[in-house]
Coordinates of C-alpha atoms and ligand atoms in Angstrom, one line a residue:
M1 CA -34.9 18.2 61.4
N2 CA -32.5 16.7 63.9
I3 CA -28.8 16.3 63.5
G4 CA -28.1 13.0 61.7
D5 CA -31.2 13.2 59.5
F6 CA -29.3 14.0 56.3
H7 CA -26.5 11.5 56.6
R8 CA -27.7 8.2 57.9
G9 CA -25.0 5.6 57.0
R10 CA -27.2 2.9 58.5
R11 CA -29.7 3.1 55.6
L12 CA -27.4 1.1 53.4
R13 CA -26.5 -1.4 56.2
R14 CA -30.1 -2.4 57.0
T15 CA -30.4 -5.7 55.2
A16 CA -27.9 -8.2 53.8
P17 CA -28.8 -7.6 50.1
L18 CA -28.4 -3.8 50.6
R19 CA -25.0 -4.4 52.3
E20 CA -24.0 -6.6 49.4
M21 CA -25.1 -4.0 46.9
V22 CA -22.7 -1.4 48.3
R23 CA -19.8 -3.8 49.1
E24 CA -16.6 -2.3 47.7
T25 CA -14.2 -5.3 48.0
E26 CA -14.7 -8.9 47.2
L27 CA -12.6 -12.0 47.9
R28 CA -12.7 -14.5 45.0
P29 CA -11.2 -18.0 44.7
A30 CA -9.0 -16.7 41.8
D31 CA -7.3 -14.2 44.3
L32 CA -5.9 -17.0 46.4
I33 CA -2.6 -18.8 46.2
Q34 CA -2.1 -21.7 48.6
G35 CA 1.5 -22.4 49.9
Y36 CA 2.7 -26.0 50.1
F37 CA 5.9 -27.7 51.4
V38 CA 7.2 -30.6 49.5
V39 CA 9.9 -33.0 50.7
D40 CA 12.5 -35.0 48.8
T41 CA 11.9 -38.5 50.3
P42 CA 11.8 -42.0 49.0
D43 CA 8.6 -42.5 51.1
A44 CA 5.8 -41.8 48.7
G45 CA 3.3 -41.7 51.5
F46 CA 5.2 -39.1 53.5
E47 CA 3.1 -36.5 55.3
K48 CA 4.3 -34.7 58.4
P49 CA 2.2 -32.0 60.1
I50 CA 4.0 -28.7 60.8
G51 CA 3.7 -28.0 64.6
S52 CA 3.6 -24.3 64.4
M53 CA 1.2 -24.2 61.4
P54 CA -1.8 -26.3 62.4
G55 CA -3.5 -27.8 59.3
Q56 CA -0.3 -27.5 57.1
S57 CA 2.0 -30.4 56.4
Q58 CA 5.2 -31.3 54.6
F59 CA 4.3 -33.7 51.8
S60 CA 6.0 -36.1 49.5
V61 CA 5.4 -35.3 45.8
E62 CA 2.7 -38.0 45.5
R63 CA 0.9 -36.8 48.6
L64 CA 1.1 -33.2 47.5
V65 CA -0.5 -34.1 44.2
V66 CA -3.4 -35.7 46.1
R67 CA -3.8 -32.8 48.5
V68 CA -3.8 -30.2 45.6
G69 CA -6.4 -32.3 43.8
K70 CA -8.7 -32.0 46.8
A71 CA -8.1 -28.3 47.1
M72 CA -8.9 -27.9 43.3
D73 CA -12.2 -29.6 43.9
L74 CA -13.0 -26.9 46.3
G75 CA -12.0 -24.2 43.8
L76 CA -8.3 -23.7 44.3
R77 CA -6.7 -22.1 41.2
S78 CA -3.1 -21.5 42.2
A79 CA -0.3 -22.9 44.4
I80 CA 3.2 -21.8 45.4
V81 CA 5.6 -24.7 46.2
F82 CA 8.5 -24.7 48.6
G83 CA 11.1 -27.5 48.6
L84 CA 13.0 -29.4 51.2
P85 CA 15.9 -31.2 49.5
Q86 CA 17.7 -34.3 50.8
K87 CA 21.1 -32.6 50.9
K88 CA 22.3 -29.1 51.3
D89 CA 25.6 -27.5 50.3
P90 CA 27.2 -24.0 50.5
A91 CA 26.2 -23.2 46.9
G92 CA 22.6 -24.5 47.2
T93 CA 22.9 -26.7 44.2
G94 CA 19.6 -28.5 44.9
A95 CA 17.8 -25.2 44.1
Y96 CA 18.8 -25.4 40.4
A97 CA 19.0 -29.2 39.9
D98 CA 16.9 -30.5 37.0
E99 CA 15.8 -33.4 39.3
G100 CA 15.5 -31.1 42.3
I101 CA 12.5 -31.5 44.6
V102 CA 10.6 -28.4 43.4
Q103 CA 11.3 -29.3 39.7
R104 CA 9.9 -32.8 40.2
A105 CA 6.9 -31.5 42.1
V106 CA 6.1 -28.9 39.5
R107 CA 6.4 -31.5 36.7
R108 CA 4.0 -33.9 38.4
L109 CA 1.6 -31.1 39.3
K110 CA 1.5 -29.7 35.8
E111 CA 1.1 -33.1 34.2
T112 CA -1.8 -33.9 36.5
Y113 CA -3.5 -30.5 36.6
P114 CA -2.5 -28.5 33.5
E115 CA -4.9 -25.7 34.5
L116 CA -3.4 -25.1 37.9
V117 CA -1.3 -21.9 38.1
V118 CA 1.9 -23.1 39.6
V119 CA 4.1 -20.4 41.2
T120 CA 7.6 -21.3 42.4
D121 CA 9.6 -19.5 45.1
V122 CA 13.1 -18.7 43.7
C123 CA 15.6 -18.6 46.5
L124 CA 18.6 -20.6 47.8
C125 CA 18.0 -20.6 51.6
E126 CA 16.2 -24.0 51.7
Y127 CA 19.2 -25.5 49.8
T128 CA 22.3 -23.9 51.3
S129 CA 24.0 -25.6 54.3
H130 CA 24.3 -22.2 56.0
G131 CA 20.7 -21.3 55.4
H132 CA 21.3 -17.9 53.8
C133 CA 19.6 -16.7 50.6
G134 CA 22.8 -16.5 48.5
L135 CA 26.5 -17.4 48.3
L136 CA 28.7 -16.3 51.2
N137 CA 32.2 -14.7 51.3
D138 CA 34.8 -15.7 53.9
H139 CA 33.3 -13.3 56.5
G140 CA 29.8 -14.8 56.2
E141 CA 28.4 -12.0 54.2
V142 CA 26.0 -12.7 51.4
L143 CA 27.5 -11.9 48.0
N144 CA 25.1 -10.1 45.7
D145 CA 26.3 -10.4 42.1
P146 CA 27.7 -14.0 42.2
T147 CA 24.3 -15.1 43.6
L148 CA 22.3 -13.6 40.7
E149 CA 23.6 -16.3 38.3
L150 CA 22.4 -19.1 40.6
L151 CA 19.0 -17.5 41.0
A152 CA 18.6 -17.1 37.3
K153 CA 19.5 -20.8 36.9
T154 CA 17.0 -21.7 39.6
A155 CA 14.2 -19.8 37.9
L156 CA 15.0 -21.3 34.5
S157 CA 15.0 -24.8 35.9
H158 CA 11.6 -24.1 37.5
V159 CA 10.2 -22.8 34.2
R160 CA 11.6 -25.8 32.3
A161 CA 9.7 -28.0 34.7
G162 CA 6.5 -26.2 33.9
A163 CA 6.2 -23.3 36.4
D164 CA 3.7 -20.7 35.3
I165 CA 5.1 -17.9 37.4
V166 CA 8.5 -17.5 39.1
A167 CA 8.7 -15.6 42.4
P168 CA 12.2 -14.5 43.5
S169 CA 12.2 -14.0 47.3
D170 CA 16.0 -13.6 48.0
M171 CA 16.2 -9.7 48.0
M172 CA 19.5 -9.6 46.1
D173 CA 19.8 -6.4 44.0
G174 CA 19.2 -6.9 40.3
R175 CA 17.8 -10.4 40.5
V176 CA 14.6 -9.6 38.6
G177 CA 16.6 -8.3 35.6
A178 CA 19.0 -11.3 35.8
I179 CA 16.1 -13.7 35.8
R180 CA 14.3 -11.8 33.0
V181 CA 17.3 -11.9 30.8
A182 CA 17.9 -15.6 31.4
L183 CA 14.3 -16.6 30.8
D184 CA 14.1 -14.5 27.6
A185 CA 17.4 -16.0 26.2
A186 CA 16.0 -19.5 26.8
G187 CA 12.7 -18.8 25.0
F188 CA 10.6 -18.1 28.0
S189 CA 9.8 -14.4 27.4
H190 CA 6.1 -15.3 28.1
I191 CA 6.6 -16.4 31.7
P192 CA 5.8 -13.7 34.3
I193 CA 7.9 -12.7 37.3
M194 CA 6.2 -12.1 40.6
S195 CA 8.8 -10.2 42.5
Y196 CA 9.0 -10.3 46.3
A197 CA 9.8 -6.6 45.8
V198 CA 9.1 -5.3 49.2
K199 CA 10.1 -8.0 51.7
Y200 CA 10.8 -7.0 55.2
A201 CA 13.2 -8.7 57.7
S202 CA 10.3 -10.0 59.7
A203 CA 9.8 -12.1 62.9
F204 CA 6.7 -13.5 61.3
Y205 CA 8.6 -15.9 59.1
G206 CA 9.4 -18.0 62.2
P207 CA 7.1 -20.9 61.5
F208 CA 8.1 -21.1 57.8
R209 CA 11.7 -21.6 58.8
E210 CA 10.6 -24.7 60.7
A211 CA 8.3 -25.8 57.8
A212 CA 11.0 -25.3 55.2
D213 CA 14.0 -26.0 57.4
S214 CA 15.5 -22.8 56.2
A215 CA 16.7 -20.9 59.3
P216 CA 20.1 -19.2 58.8
A217 CA 22.8 -21.2 60.7
F218 CA 24.3 -17.8 62.0
G219 CA 23.3 -14.2 61.9
D220 CA 20.0 -13.0 60.3
R221 CA 18.7 -11.7 57.0
R222 CA 18.8 -8.0 57.9
G223 CA 21.7 -7.4 55.5
Y224 CA 19.4 -8.1 52.5
Q225 CA 15.7 -7.9 53.7
M226 CA 14.1 -4.6 54.5
D227 CA 14.0 -2.7 57.8
P228 CA 10.3 -2.9 59.1
A229 CA 10.6 0.8 60.0
N230 CA 10.9 2.0 56.4
T231 CA 8.3 3.3 54.0
R232 CA 10.0 5.3 51.3
E233 CA 12.5 2.5 50.7
A234 CA 9.5 0.3 49.7
L235 CA 8.9 2.7 46.8
R236 CA 12.6 2.4 45.7
E237 CA 12.5 -1.4 45.8
A238 CA 9.3 -1.6 43.9
A239 CA 10.5 0.9 41.3
A240 CA 13.7 -1.0 40.8
D241 CA 11.9 -4.4 40.3
F242 CA 9.3 -2.8 38.0
A243 CA 12.1 -1.3 35.9
E244 CA 13.8 -4.7 35.6
G245 CA 10.6 -6.2 34.3
A246 CA 8.6 -7.5 37.3
D247 CA 5.1 -8.3 36.2
I248 CA 3.6 -8.5 39.7
L249 CA 5.0 -6.7 42.8
M250 CA 4.6 -8.3 46.2
V251 CA 4.5 -7.0 49.7
K252 CA 5.5 -9.4 52.5
P253 CA 4.3 -9.9 55.3
A254 CA 0.8 -8.6 54.8
M255 CA -1.1 -7.6 57.9
P256 CA 1.6 -5.5 59.6
Y257 CA 2.3 -3.8 56.3
L258 CA -1.1 -2.8 54.9
D259 CA 0.1 0.8 54.6
I260 CA 2.8 -0.4 52.2
L261 CA 0.3 -2.3 50.2
R262 CA -1.8 0.8 49.8
L263 CA 1.3 2.8 48.9
L264 CA 2.2 0.5 46.1
R265 CA -1.4 0.2 44.9
D266 CA -1.5 4.0 44.5
N267 CA 1.9 4.3 42.9
F268 CA 2.1 1.4 40.4
D269 CA -0.4 0.3 37.7
T270 CA 0.8 -3.3 37.9
P271 CA -0.8 -6.2 39.8
I272 CA 0.1 -6.2 43.5
A273 CA 0.4 -9.4 45.5
A274 CA 0.4 -9.8 49.3
Y275 CA 1.9 -12.6 51.3
Q276 CA 0.1 -13.5 54.5
V277 CA 3.0 -15.3 56.0
S278 CA 3.4 -18.3 58.3
G279 CA 3.5 -16.2 61.5
E280 CA 0.3 -14.4 60.6
Y281 CA -1.3 -17.8 59.9
A282 CA 0.1 -19.2 63.2
M283 CA -1.1 -16.2 65.2
L284 CA -4.7 -16.5 63.9
K285 CA -4.7 -20.3 64.3
A286 CA -3.4 -20.1 67.9
A287 CA -6.1 -17.6 68.9
I288 CA -8.8 -19.7 67.1
A289 CA -7.6 -22.9 68.8
N290 CA -8.0 -21.2 72.1
G291 CA -11.6 -20.2 71.3
W292 CA -10.6 -16.5 71.3
L293 CA -11.5 -15.8 67.7
D294 CA -14.2 -17.0 65.4
P295 CA -12.4 -18.9 62.6
K296 CA -14.5 -18.0 59.6
R297 CA -15.1 -14.3 60.6
A298 CA -11.5 -13.7 61.7
V299 CA -9.8 -15.3 58.7
L300 CA -12.1 -13.7 56.1
E301 CA -11.7 -10.3 57.8
S302 CA -7.9 -10.7 57.6
L303 CA -8.1 -11.5 53.9
I304 CA -10.6 -8.8 53.0
G305 CA -8.4 -6.3 54.8
I306 CA -5.4 -7.3 52.7
K307 CA -7.5 -6.9 49.5
R308 CA -9.0 -3.6 50.6
A309 CA -5.5 -2.3 51.3
G310 CA -4.6 -2.9 47.7
A311 CA -3.7 -6.5 47.0
D312 CA -5.0 -8.1 43.8
M313 CA -4.0 -11.6 44.9
I314 CA -2.9 -13.1 48.2
I315 CA -0.5 -15.9 49.0
T316 CA -2.0 -17.5 52.1
Y317 CA -2.0 -20.8 54.0
F318 CA -5.7 -20.3 54.6
A319 CA -6.6 -20.6 50.9
E320 CA -7.8 -24.3 51.2
E321 CA -9.8 -23.5 54.3
V322 CA -11.6 -20.4 53.0
L323 CA -12.6 -21.7 49.6
P324 CA -15.7 -23.5 50.8
W325 CA -16.7 -20.3 52.6
L326 CA -16.6 -18.3 49.3
K327 CA -19.2 -20.6 47.6
Ligands
LIG401 C1 12.6 -17.8 51.2 C2 11.2 -17.5 51.8 C3 10.8 -17.2 53.1 C4 9.5 -17.1 53.0 C5 9.1 -17.2 51.7 N1 10.2 -17.4 50.9 C6 11.6 -17.2 54.3 C7 12.6 -16.1 54.6 O1 12.8 -15.2 53.8 O2 13.2 -16.2 55.7 C8 8.6 -16.8 54.2 C9 7.2 -17.2 54.1 C10 6.4 -17.4 55.3 O3 6.8 -17.0 56.5 O4 5.3 -17.9 55.2 N2 13.5 -16.7 51.2
LIG402 ZN1 15.7 -17.2 51.0

């Protein structure tokens, strides 16, 4: 016998059916949540492509409804909606207005497609004139506890409009608990919270800030989002949100933080979500546009890698594109 005769890994890689038989991870349409940007505009036909996110656009409510319908024909099951209001102010009042842009979009989506799982991003940065995720004090610092009440109001208004899941992305301390209490008190104890529990202060949100017009007017988000260098802190953040009643814990971004996804998977028996963010999308799209990467293989590999690392579900701008490939 020669070396290699006992273990021959290639035996199970010889044919496609054999490879499929031993495949450990699978990507399913139900795992994918597509991100959409909806604009408050009187122009019902509004659709504006986002330069740094080829294939993605800002839509009017009516155009969004059409686009989501097409995606559902391809098998889309879930969407997360981000709003661009007409006006912004220091307290981000558009975020929790009953006739706010996300509230109206959610109402239209749910009345048109009751079976669509609609997720809303709960944050103030798209609605504040200063672009930060909460209220500011006179020194331009984001105030934690006074912001909680506004986040809870925002989540409640989304749920009243028909949201199936609320996803707070602000990184204020105690917001999951504040939202849980507010939802329960209003009779929505059945609505789950998907917490952006482990959200890093990342350069990869760059294209999103163009898409959602939510760049901070001064400073950055390092005073509330996590330091990319930290691992143990991710466990503390996840534990805090879990204790406050988060039903799903999210890691964001995804590809540079696969170790963190695995860490949460191994430490929590709750569903884990990953957010493949705008910069990850832009990076892949740019390389694909140059002919440097094969679109189908590269995109599917990026998503299977995220699932393999521990994600049960993935928010990704590639959802619409990959659905036909999963058939
Ligand atoms: C709002 C929010 C952001 C993203 C999701 N929700 C931006 C930010 O925190 O700066 C980023 C998503 C992406 O880059 O695709 N807080
Ligand atoms: Zn924000």
